[in-house]
Amino acid sequence: MPATVVVGTQWGDEGKGKLTDLLAKDVRLVVRYQGGHNAGHTIVVDGETFALQLVPSGVLYSHTTPVIGNGVVVDPAVLLEECEMLERRGIDTSRLVVSGNAHLIMPYHYEIDRMTERFLGHNKLGTTKRGIGPAYADKASRIGLRAQDLLDPKIFREKLDVVLREKNALLSRVYNRLPLDAGEIADLYLGELAPRVAPMLGDAVALVHEALDTGEQVMLEGAQATFLDLDHGTYPFVTSSNPTAGGACVGTGIGPRDISRVVGIVKAYTTRVGSGPFPTELHGEMADILVERGHEYGTNTGRRRRTGWLDLVMIRQAVRLNSISELAITKLDVLSAFDRIKVCMAYEADGRRFDHMPYHQSVLHKVEPIYEELPGWRSDLTDATSADELPAAARAYLELVSSEAGVPVSFASVGPGRQQYVSFAA
Ligand code: IMP
């Protein structure tokens, strides 16, 4: 059976974790295909909140095998901590499989992430400082260490010694930092972490194909989102991997014909963390309402998110870039706070109208949103379980999104709980 991809359509934090968890009900494998512990997925089950960074959301179901694909960058210490946290809370993590080809985040990646940001000054990207960009840079430079290297101390040490010579020269001569000690890093990674990570390592490609060949359902879970994509996002204010659906193929080892369904997750308004253009951004009281009602603070970093109205130019572009087949709208309940709700239908810059994203960054920086204003519904949606329990104005909002995006809306989430959603699926 072909795979389903779950992808964020904005700048992340759309609620992919909840939707993946919801869709994982019938799924055998849930595979994370890119990113690292820069991600934060929050899932509420029976009133208990689980904040996941690396382990795929499917871990919360006992019938699902969670897989960390080759496209992910893994800090093994963070992975083990997260597994321990889940075990303490009664979640079995013994089924987790980590691709041996996933690259490792090393101590020097954190240092370089912090230093690069510092040197960029007011041009900084606002990264999560988790070493993500430097780890992917080493992968592309072919000097990265992979999870499988943890199984071979001699090779691990040889690679580490070579790479650390260059990293230490950079850290000490350019950034004026103390060099790192290869022995200490090897003791930590090989001595402490490798014995505990080793049982998780496996051939994720084989696992995914066995599941597909035997007709099992496979879900590919993206982290971050379309406009943080290294190629298609608002570069340079992006992450260093490809969250778009194409990245799901590369990051798990399947081809496009193995995917039949692409679910785009759309927050009912827009948020962004870190720097970069944001045409519909709000400030002042409206922004505060969205932040407070939507709890718009980073799951891991605690940073306050920037907030704004829904931008349909972005959603149209996301549908194109990911070949999205359906949308799931999240946090619809948060918009109950407003009498009138604005939606960005197009942009305007230098007297020209843009229905699609302008490709040039300088244009994107100066566009003005063209809004349509819709009536709000001002009523509590959090107990709605079917479309007819939603107020007409909320249904009209969803219909507008669907007709502008050109694909159906199949779910609307109306609260953080696992059961708090309305399904429009046939
Ligand atoms: P990095 O991924 O840590 O390199 O950060 C690059 C950019 O992506 C920054 O603007 C981050 O705030 C943003 N970013 C990374 N991960 C997430 C996420 O999971 N949600 C939202 N923004 C993210």
GROMACS .gro file of C-alpha atoms and ligand atoms in nm:
model
  449
    1MET     CA    1   0.000   0.000   0.000
    2PRO     CA    2   0.144   0.341  -0.092
    3ALA     CA    3   0.261   0.583   0.176
    4THR     CA    4   0.103   0.898   0.319
    5VAL     CA    5   0.310   1.210   0.376
    6VAL     CA    6   0.219   1.463   0.647
    7VAL     CA    7   0.372   1.801   0.571
    8GLY     CA    8   0.348   2.148   0.723
    9THR     CA    9   0.234   2.418   0.480
   10GLN     CA   10   0.360   2.728   0.663
   11TRP     CA   11   0.662   2.797   0.886
   12GLY     CA   12   0.623   2.503   1.122
   13ASP     CA   13   0.430   2.443   1.443
   14GLU     CA   14   0.109   2.375   1.249
   15GLY     CA   15   0.019   2.082   1.470
   16LYS     CA   16   0.165   1.804   1.256
   17GLY     CA   17   0.228   1.590   1.564
   18LYS     CA   18  -0.138   1.578   1.654
   19LEU     CA   19  -0.246   1.500   1.298
   20THR     CA   20   0.021   1.235   1.253
   21ASP     CA   21  -0.091   1.079   1.579
   22LEU     CA   22  -0.451   1.090   1.461
   23LEU     CA   23  -0.375   0.937   1.123
   24ALA     CA   24  -0.137   0.684   1.282
   25LYS     CA   25  -0.437   0.498   1.426
   26ASP     CA   26  -0.430   0.261   1.127
   27VAL     CA   27  -0.064   0.281   1.039
   28ARG     CA   28   0.209   0.023   1.080
   29LEU     CA   29   0.517   0.247   1.038
   30VAL     CA   30   0.561   0.617   1.109
   31VAL     CA   31   0.886   0.747   0.964
   32ARG     CA   32   1.047   1.085   1.039
   33TYR     CA   33   1.227   1.193   0.722
   34GLN     CA   34   1.425   1.509   0.800
   35GLY     CA   35   1.521   1.761   1.066
   36GLY     CA   36   1.635   1.680   1.413
   37HIS     CA   37   1.557   1.797   1.764
   38ASN     CA   38   1.489   2.147   1.632
   39ALA     CA   39   1.135   2.011   1.595
   40GLY     CA   40   0.882   1.999   1.874
   41HIS     CA   41   0.562   1.798   1.844
   42THR     CA   42   0.301   1.828   2.115
   43ILE     CA   43   0.038   1.558   2.149
   44VAL     CA   44  -0.225   1.548   2.423
   45VAL     CA   45  -0.355   1.200   2.509
   46ASP     CA   46  -0.616   1.160   2.784
   47GLY     CA   47  -0.520   1.500   2.924
   48GLU     CA   48  -0.149   1.412   2.933
   49THR     CA   49   0.083   1.624   2.721
   50PHE     CA   50   0.373   1.463   2.536
   51ALA     CA   51   0.636   1.691   2.382
   52LEU     CA   52   0.842   1.501   2.126
   53GLN     CA   53   1.150   1.625   1.948
   54LEU     CA   54   1.299   1.329   1.765
   55VAL     CA   55   1.087   1.021   1.820
   56PRO     CA   56   0.807   1.001   1.560
   57SER     CA   57   0.457   1.069   1.690
   58GLY     CA   58   0.345   0.711   1.615
   59VAL     CA   59   0.532   0.593   1.926
   60LEU     CA   60   0.217   0.660   2.128
   61TYR     CA   61   0.038   0.366   1.960
   62SER     CA   62   0.146   0.015   2.053
   63HIS     CA   63   0.077  -0.120   1.701
   64THR     CA   64   0.305   0.133   1.531
   65THR     CA   65   0.676   0.107   1.469
   66PRO     CA   66   0.837   0.451   1.486
   67VAL     CA   67   1.131   0.495   1.250
   68ILE     CA   68   1.393   0.769   1.229
   69GLY     CA   69   1.489   0.781   0.863
   70ASN     CA   70   1.824   0.847   0.698
   71GLY     CA   71   1.730   1.210   0.632
   72VAL     CA   72   1.718   1.298   1.003
   73VAL     CA   73   2.015   1.434   1.202
   74VAL     CA   74   2.035   1.271   1.545
   75ASP     CA   75   2.194   1.377   1.870
   76PRO     CA   76   2.211   1.035   2.039
   77ALA     CA   77   2.205   1.187   2.390
   78VAL     CA   78   1.880   1.371   2.312
   79LEU     CA   79   1.734   1.057   2.158
   80LEU     CA   80   1.810   0.851   2.468
   81GLU     CA   81   1.675   1.120   2.699
   82GLU     CA   82   1.352   1.133   2.503
   83CYS     CA   83   1.315   0.755   2.511
   84GLU     CA   84   1.376   0.754   2.887
   85MET     CA   85   1.116   1.028   2.937
   86LEU     CA   86   0.862   0.824   2.739
   87GLU     CA   87   0.944   0.501   2.923
   88ARG     CA   88   0.904   0.677   3.259
   89ARG     CA   89   0.556   0.776   3.144
   90GLY     CA   90   0.466   0.423   3.045
   91ILE     CA   91   0.528   0.445   2.668
   92ASP     CA   92   0.714   0.150   2.520
   93THR     CA   93   0.997   0.273   2.296
   94SER     CA   94   1.151  -0.067   2.229
   95ARG     CA   95   1.010  -0.076   1.873
   96LEU     CA   96   1.195   0.241   1.767
   97VAL     CA   97   1.429   0.191   1.473
   98VAL     CA   98   1.695   0.447   1.380
   99SER     CA   99   1.843   0.437   1.030
  100GLY     CA  100   2.213   0.358   1.042
  101ASN     CA  101   2.254   0.617   0.767
  102ALA     CA  102   2.116   0.905   0.974
  103HIS     CA  103   2.388   1.160   1.048
  104LEU     CA  104   2.497   1.239   1.401
  105ILE     CA  105   2.489   1.580   1.563
  106MET     CA  106   2.826   1.627   1.735
  107PRO     CA  107   2.933   1.872   2.008
  108TYR     CA  108   3.115   2.094   1.758
  109HIS     CA  109   2.793   2.138   1.559
  110TYR     CA  110   2.632   2.317   1.855
  111GLU     CA  111   2.935   2.542   1.895
  112ILE     CA  112   2.945   2.631   1.526
  113ASP     CA  113   2.568   2.694   1.515
  114ARG     CA  114   2.601   2.941   1.805
  115MET     CA  115   2.911   3.108   1.661
  116THR     CA  116   2.767   3.144   1.309
  117GLU     CA  117   2.462   3.313   1.454
  118ARG     CA  118   2.677   3.544   1.664
  119PHE     CA  119   2.891   3.640   1.363
  120LEU     CA  120   2.582   3.710   1.152
  121GLY     CA  121   2.488   3.980   1.403
  122HIS     CA  122   2.159   4.146   1.317
  123ASN     CA  123   2.135   3.924   1.008
  124LYS     CA  124   2.113   3.614   1.227
  125LEU     CA  125   1.863   3.347   1.127
  126GLY     CA  126   1.728   3.280   1.474
  127THR     CA  127   1.816   2.909   1.460
  128THR     CA  128   1.727   2.675   1.742
  129LYS     CA  129   2.103   2.647   1.815
  130ARG     CA  130   2.077   2.269   1.814
  131GLY     CA  131   2.359   2.217   1.563
  132ILE     CA  132   2.117   2.128   1.283
  133GLY     CA  133   2.264   2.344   1.003
  134PRO     CA  134   2.628   2.253   1.076
  135ALA     CA  135   2.539   1.880   1.089
  136TYR     CA  136   2.370   1.897   0.747
  137ALA     CA  137   2.660   2.104   0.613
  138ASP     CA  138   2.903   1.827   0.714
  139LYS     CA  139   2.676   1.570   0.551
  140ALA     CA  140   2.693   1.767   0.224
  141SER     CA  141   3.070   1.813   0.265
  142ARG     CA  142   3.099   1.437   0.318
  143ILE     CA  143   3.271   1.466   0.652
  144GLY     CA  144   2.971   1.376   0.869
  145LEU     CA  145   2.964   1.085   1.111
  146ARG     CA  146   2.667   0.854   1.078
  147ALA     CA  147   2.474   0.654   1.333
  148GLN     CA  148   2.626   0.333   1.194
  149ASP     CA  149   2.973   0.464   1.284
  150LEU     CA  150   2.877   0.418   1.649
  151LEU     CA  151   2.899   0.043   1.586
  152ASP     CA  152   3.262   0.063   1.476
  153PRO     CA  153   3.485   0.239   1.732
  154LYS     CA  154   3.794   0.235   1.508
  155ILE     CA  155   3.619   0.401   1.215
  156PHE     CA  156   3.435   0.643   1.444
  157ARG     CA  157   3.762   0.755   1.604
  158GLU     CA  158   3.943   0.788   1.270
  159LYS     CA  159   3.667   1.003   1.122
  160LEU     CA  160   3.638   1.210   1.440
  161ASP     CA  161   4.013   1.281   1.450
  162VAL     CA  162   4.013   1.402   1.089
  163VAL     CA  163   3.707   1.622   1.121
  164LEU     CA  164   3.799   1.761   1.460
  165ARG     CA  165   4.132   1.893   1.327
  166GLU     CA  166   3.939   2.120   1.092
  167LYS     CA  167   3.666   2.207   1.345
  168ASN     CA  168   3.917   2.295   1.615
  169ALA     CA  169   4.110   2.519   1.375
  170LEU     CA  170   3.782   2.697   1.296
  171LEU     CA  171   3.673   2.720   1.659
  172SER     CA  172   4.003   2.846   1.793
  173ARG     CA  173   4.138   3.060   1.507
  174VAL     CA  174   3.818   3.211   1.370
  175TYR     CA  175   3.581   3.203   1.664
  176ASN     CA  176   3.833   3.236   1.944
  177ARG     CA  177   3.687   2.938   2.130
  178LEU     CA  178   3.860   2.658   2.315
  179PRO     CA  179   3.931   2.351   2.100
  180LEU     CA  180   3.732   2.036   2.175
  181ASP     CA  181   3.895   1.715   2.291
  182ALA     CA  182   3.859   1.411   2.065
  183GLY     CA  183   3.910   1.172   2.357
  184GLU     CA  184   3.626   1.326   2.556
  185ILE     CA  185   3.389   1.317   2.259
  186ALA     CA  186   3.482   0.955   2.183
  187ASP     CA  187   3.430   0.856   2.548
  188LEU     CA  188   3.084   1.010   2.545
  189TYR     CA  189   2.969   0.883   2.206
  190LEU     CA  190   3.139   0.541   2.204
  191GLY     CA  191   3.158   0.472   2.575
  192GLU     CA  192   2.826   0.603   2.705
  193LEU     CA  193   2.588   0.650   2.413
  194ALA     CA  194   2.678   0.382   2.154
  195PRO     CA  195   2.593   0.077   2.371
  196ARG     CA  196   2.245   0.220   2.436
  197VAL     CA  197   2.179   0.340   2.081
  198ALA     CA  198   2.315   0.027   1.909
  199PRO     CA  199   2.003  -0.188   1.965
  200MET     CA  200   1.791   0.078   1.792
  201LEU     CA  201   1.999   0.093   1.475
  202GLY     CA  202   1.872  -0.082   1.167
  203ASP     CA  203   1.806  -0.083   0.795
  204ALA     CA  204   1.518   0.161   0.774
  205VAL     CA  205   1.495   0.138   0.394
  206ALA     CA  206   1.438  -0.238   0.410
  207LEU     CA  207   1.181  -0.193   0.685
  208VAL     CA  208   0.981   0.065   0.490
  209HIS     CA  209   0.982  -0.144   0.172
  210GLU     CA  210   0.882  -0.462   0.353
  211ALA     CA  211   0.585  -0.274   0.497
  212LEU     CA  212   0.489  -0.128   0.158
  213ASP     CA  213   0.529  -0.466  -0.015
  214THR     CA  214   0.303  -0.640   0.233
  215GLY     CA  215   0.029  -0.380   0.197
  216GLU     CA  216   0.083  -0.215   0.535
  217GLN     CA  217   0.018   0.157   0.578
  218VAL     CA  218   0.326   0.376   0.608
  219MET     CA  219   0.321   0.735   0.718
  220LEU     CA  220   0.605   0.977   0.651
  221GLU     CA  221   0.618   1.254   0.907
  222GLY     CA  222   0.784   1.583   0.820
  223ALA     CA  223   0.928   1.823   1.074
  224GLN     CA  224   0.941   2.202   1.024
  225ALA     CA  225   0.749   2.296   0.711
  226THR     CA  226   0.728   2.404   0.348
  227PHE     CA  227   0.850   2.763   0.395
  228LEU     CA  228   1.143   2.647   0.608
  229ASP     CA  229   1.254   2.419   0.323
  230LEU     CA  230   1.615   2.475   0.221
  231ASP     CA  231   1.522   2.498  -0.148
  232HIS     CA  232   1.168   2.630  -0.147
  233GLY     CA  233   1.141   2.827   0.175
  234THR     CA  234   1.217   3.189   0.251
  235TYR     CA  235   1.594   3.141   0.212
  236PRO     CA  236   1.817   3.212   0.401
  237PHE     CA  237   1.561   3.211   0.685
  238VAL     CA  238   1.504   2.838   0.655
  239THR     CA  239   1.621   2.513   0.807
  240SER     CA  240   1.893   2.305   0.643
  241SER     CA  241   1.683   2.015   0.518
  242ASN     CA  242   1.386   1.954   0.285
  243PRO     CA  243   1.058   1.926   0.475
  244THR     CA  244   0.862   1.937   0.146
  245ALA     CA  245   0.712   1.608   0.029
  246GLY     CA  246   1.003   1.546  -0.209
  247GLY     CA  247   1.225   1.531   0.098
  248ALA     CA  248   1.012   1.241   0.223
  249CYS     CA  249   1.138   1.026  -0.065
  250VAL     CA  250   1.503   1.110  -0.012
  251GLY     CA  251   1.483   1.098   0.366
  252THR     CA  252   1.330   0.749   0.378
  253GLY     CA  253   1.453   0.579   0.061
  254ILE     CA  254   1.136   0.549  -0.145
  255GLY     CA  255   1.036   0.688  -0.485
  256PRO     CA  256   0.749   0.926  -0.572
  257ARG     CA  257   0.529   0.640  -0.697
  258ASP     CA  258   0.530   0.495  -0.344
  259ILE     CA  259   0.332   0.797  -0.220
  260SER     CA  260  -0.042   0.822  -0.280
  261ARG     CA  261  -0.157   1.077  -0.028
  262VAL     CA  262  -0.006   1.405   0.089
  263VAL     CA  263  -0.181   1.572   0.382
  264GLY     CA  264  -0.093   1.941   0.418
  265ILE     CA  265  -0.130   2.076   0.770
  266VAL     CA  266  -0.253   2.436   0.785
  267LYS     CA  267  -0.279   2.630   1.107
  268ALA     CA  268  -0.595   2.845   1.086
  269TYR     CA  269  -0.368   3.149   1.117
  270THR     CA  270   0.007   3.186   1.060
  271THR     CA  271   0.304   3.170   1.296
  272ARG     CA  272   0.677   3.185   1.255
  273VAL     CA  273   0.974   3.158   1.491
  274GLY     CA  274   1.301   3.327   1.414
  275SER     CA  275   1.381   3.586   1.148
  276GLY     CA  276   1.253   3.628   0.793
  277PRO     CA  277   0.971   3.780   0.589
  278PHE     CA  278   0.612   3.739   0.713
  279PRO     CA  279   0.363   3.936   0.498
  280THR     CA  280   0.055   3.890   0.721
  281GLU     CA  281   0.233   3.944   1.053
  282LEU     CA  282   0.031   4.113   1.328
  283HIS     CA  283   0.158   4.327   1.612
  284GLY     CA  284   0.004   4.462   1.929
  285GLU     CA  285  -0.322   4.340   2.077
  286MET     CA  286  -0.425   4.111   1.789
  287ALA     CA  287  -0.088   3.935   1.800
  288ASP     CA  288  -0.110   3.898   2.177
  289ILE     CA  289  -0.453   3.735   2.150
  290LEU     CA  290  -0.325   3.477   1.903
  291VAL     CA  291  -0.015   3.410   2.115
  292GLU     CA  292  -0.209   3.366   2.437
  293ARG     CA  293  -0.508   3.173   2.303
  294GLY     CA  294  -0.293   2.959   2.075
  295HIS     CA  295  -0.013   2.910   2.334
  296GLU     CA  296   0.228   3.025   2.069
  297TYR     CA  297   0.555   2.960   2.246
  298GLY     CA  298   0.815   2.715   2.111
  299THR     CA  299   0.769   2.361   2.244
  300ASN     CA  300   1.141   2.324   2.305
  301THR     CA  301   1.296   2.668   2.297
  302GLY     CA  302   1.011   2.853   2.474
  303ARG     CA  303   1.048   3.140   2.226
  304ARG     CA  304   0.737   3.351   2.162
  305ARG     CA  305   0.617   3.290   1.808
  306ARG     CA  306   0.538   3.570   1.565
  307THR     CA  307   0.172   3.554   1.461
  308GLY     CA  308  -0.045   3.673   1.171
  309TRP     CA  309  -0.355   3.605   0.963
  310LEU     CA  310  -0.386   3.305   0.735
  311ASP     CA  311  -0.199   3.356   0.409
  312LEU     CA  312  -0.357   3.171   0.117
  313VAL     CA  313  -0.075   3.267  -0.119
  314MET     CA  314   0.148   3.045   0.094
  315ILE     CA  315  -0.106   2.766   0.104
  316ARG     CA  316  -0.150   2.769  -0.277
  317GLN     CA  317   0.227   2.752  -0.315
  318ALA     CA  318   0.249   2.470  -0.059
  319VAL     CA  319  -0.013   2.271  -0.253
  320ARG     CA  320   0.203   2.303  -0.564
  321LEU     CA  321   0.536   2.228  -0.400
  322ASN     CA  322   0.415   1.918  -0.216
  323SER     CA  323   0.140   1.792  -0.449
  324ILE     CA  324  -0.090   1.807  -0.150
  325SER     CA  325  -0.402   1.597  -0.192
  326GLU     CA  326  -0.594   1.721   0.114
  327LEU     CA  327  -0.566   1.971   0.395
  328ALA     CA  328  -0.606   1.940   0.769
  329ILE     CA  329  -0.677   2.271   0.943
  330THR     CA  330  -0.554   2.304   1.301
  331LYS     CA  331  -0.634   2.541   1.586
  332LEU     CA  332  -0.960   2.658   1.433
  333ASP     CA  333  -1.089   2.712   1.789
  334VAL     CA  334  -0.828   2.984   1.848
  335LEU     CA  335  -1.002   3.211   1.595
  336SER     CA  336  -1.319   3.210   1.808
  337ALA     CA  337  -1.168   3.517   1.980
  338PHE     CA  338  -1.236   3.749   1.686
  339ASP     CA  339  -1.545   3.933   1.557
  340ARG     CA  340  -1.392   3.965   1.211
  341ILE     CA  341  -1.125   3.740   1.061
  342LYS     CA  342  -0.893   3.842   0.781
  343VAL     CA  343  -0.754   3.607   0.520
  344CYS     CA  344  -0.479   3.704   0.277
  345MET     CA  345  -0.602   3.624  -0.076
  346ALA     CA  346  -0.309   3.770  -0.275
  347TYR     CA  347  -0.016   4.011  -0.245
  348GLU     CA  348   0.043   4.348  -0.398
  349ALA     CA  349   0.380   4.510  -0.469
  350ASP     CA  350   0.475   4.796  -0.702
  351GLY     CA  351   0.122   4.804  -0.844
  352ARG     CA  352   0.131   4.434  -0.934
  353ARG     CA  353  -0.092   4.160  -0.791
  354PHE     CA  354   0.059   3.824  -0.694
  355ASP     CA  355  -0.171   3.522  -0.655
  356HIS     CA  356   0.138   3.303  -0.617
  357MET     CA  357   0.458   3.351  -0.422
  358PRO     CA  358   0.694   3.595  -0.594
  359TYR     CA  359   1.017   3.404  -0.650
  360HIS     CA  360   1.240   3.702  -0.572
  361GLN     CA  361   1.315   3.756  -0.206
  362SER     CA  362   1.329   4.136  -0.241
  363VAL     CA  363   0.973   4.136  -0.375
  364LEU     CA  364   0.852   3.911  -0.095
  365HIS     CA  365   1.000   4.148   0.161
  366LYS     CA  366   0.790   4.439   0.037
  367VAL     CA  367   0.457   4.278  -0.057
  368GLU     CA  368   0.139   4.399   0.109
  369PRO     CA  369  -0.137   4.145   0.175
  370ILE     CA  370  -0.471   4.185  -0.003
  371TYR     CA  371  -0.720   4.074   0.259
  372GLU     CA  372  -1.074   3.944   0.249
  373GLU     CA  373  -1.257   3.998   0.575
  374LEU     CA  374  -1.490   3.726   0.700
  375PRO     CA  375  -1.735   3.729   0.989
  376GLY     CA  376  -1.611   3.551   1.300
  377TRP     CA  377  -1.821   3.298   1.494
  378ARG     CA  378  -1.745   3.397   1.850
  379SER     CA  379  -1.850   3.062   1.993
  380ASP     CA  380  -1.667   2.776   2.155
  381LEU     CA  381  -1.576   2.505   1.902
  382THR     CA  382  -1.384   2.277   2.133
  383ASP     CA  383  -1.664   2.021   2.176
  384ALA     CA  384  -1.757   1.999   1.807
  385THR     CA  385  -1.724   1.646   1.669
  386SER     CA  386  -1.899   1.680   1.333
  387ALA     CA  387  -1.930   1.941   1.059
  388ASP     CA  388  -2.289   2.028   1.151
  389GLU     CA  389  -2.177   2.119   1.504
  390LEU     CA  390  -1.955   2.394   1.362
  391PRO     CA  391  -2.109   2.741   1.323
  392ALA     CA  392  -2.186   2.843   0.964
  393ALA     CA  393  -1.912   3.110   0.974
  394ALA     CA  394  -1.649   2.852   1.071
  395ARG     CA  395  -1.763   2.622   0.790
  396ALA     CA  396  -1.746   2.916   0.548
  397TYR     CA  397  -1.388   2.981   0.660
  398LEU     CA  398  -1.290   2.620   0.585
  399GLU     CA  399  -1.472   2.631   0.251
  400LEU     CA  400  -1.280   2.941   0.148
  401VAL     CA  401  -0.948   2.775   0.232
  402SER     CA  402  -1.043   2.464   0.040
  403SER     CA  403  -1.167   2.645  -0.270
  404GLU     CA  404  -0.863   2.876  -0.284
  405ALA     CA  405  -0.620   2.590  -0.228
  406GLY     CA  406  -0.798   2.369  -0.480
  407VAL     CA  407  -0.799   2.063  -0.254
  408PRO     CA  408  -1.048   1.935   0.004
  409VAL     CA  409  -1.022   1.993   0.376
  410SER     CA  410  -1.050   1.656   0.546
  411PHE     CA  411  -0.995   1.747   0.912
  412ALA     CA  412  -1.034   2.050   1.134
  413SER     CA  413  -0.879   2.037   1.477
  414VAL     CA  414  -1.068   2.227   1.747
  415GLY     CA  415  -0.852   2.169   2.056
  416PRO     CA  416  -0.531   2.003   2.167
  417GLY     CA  417  -0.684   1.669   2.274
  418ARG     CA  418  -0.661   1.357   2.058
  419GLN     CA  419  -1.040   1.348   2.020
  420GLN     CA  420  -1.086   1.720   1.951
  421TYR     CA  421  -1.131   1.724   1.576
  422VAL     CA  422  -1.396   1.722   1.308
  423SER     CA  423  -1.356   1.486   1.016
  424PHE     CA  424  -1.487   1.574   0.669
  425ALA     CA  425  -1.340   1.261   0.514
  426ALA     CA  426  -1.585   1.068   0.298
  427IMP     P1  427   1.745   2.552   1.260
  427IMP     O1  428   1.653   2.449   1.201
  427IMP     O2  429   1.771   2.533   1.406
  427IMP     O3  430   1.872   2.565   1.181
  427IMP     O4  431   1.671   2.694   1.248
  427IMP     C1  432   1.645   2.756   1.121
  427IMP     C2  433   1.510   2.825   1.122
  427IMP     O5  434   1.407   2.727   1.127
  427IMP     C3  435   1.487   2.918   1.242
  427IMP     O6  436   1.410   3.028   1.199
  427IMP     C4  437   1.405   2.831   1.336
  427IMP     O7  438   1.325   2.908   1.424
  427IMP     C5  439   1.321   2.753   1.236
  427IMP     N1  440   1.276   2.624   1.289
  427IMP     C6  441   1.348   2.511   1.303
  427IMP     N2  442   1.274   2.411   1.352
  427IMP     C7  443   1.150   2.460   1.368
  427IMP     C8  444   1.026   2.403   1.411
  427IMP     O8  445   1.015   2.284   1.443
  427IMP     N3  446   0.920   2.488   1.413
  427IMP     C9  447   0.928   2.617   1.374
  427IMP     N4  448   1.041   2.674   1.332
  427IMP    C10  449   1.151   2.596   1.328
   0.00000   0.00000   0.00000
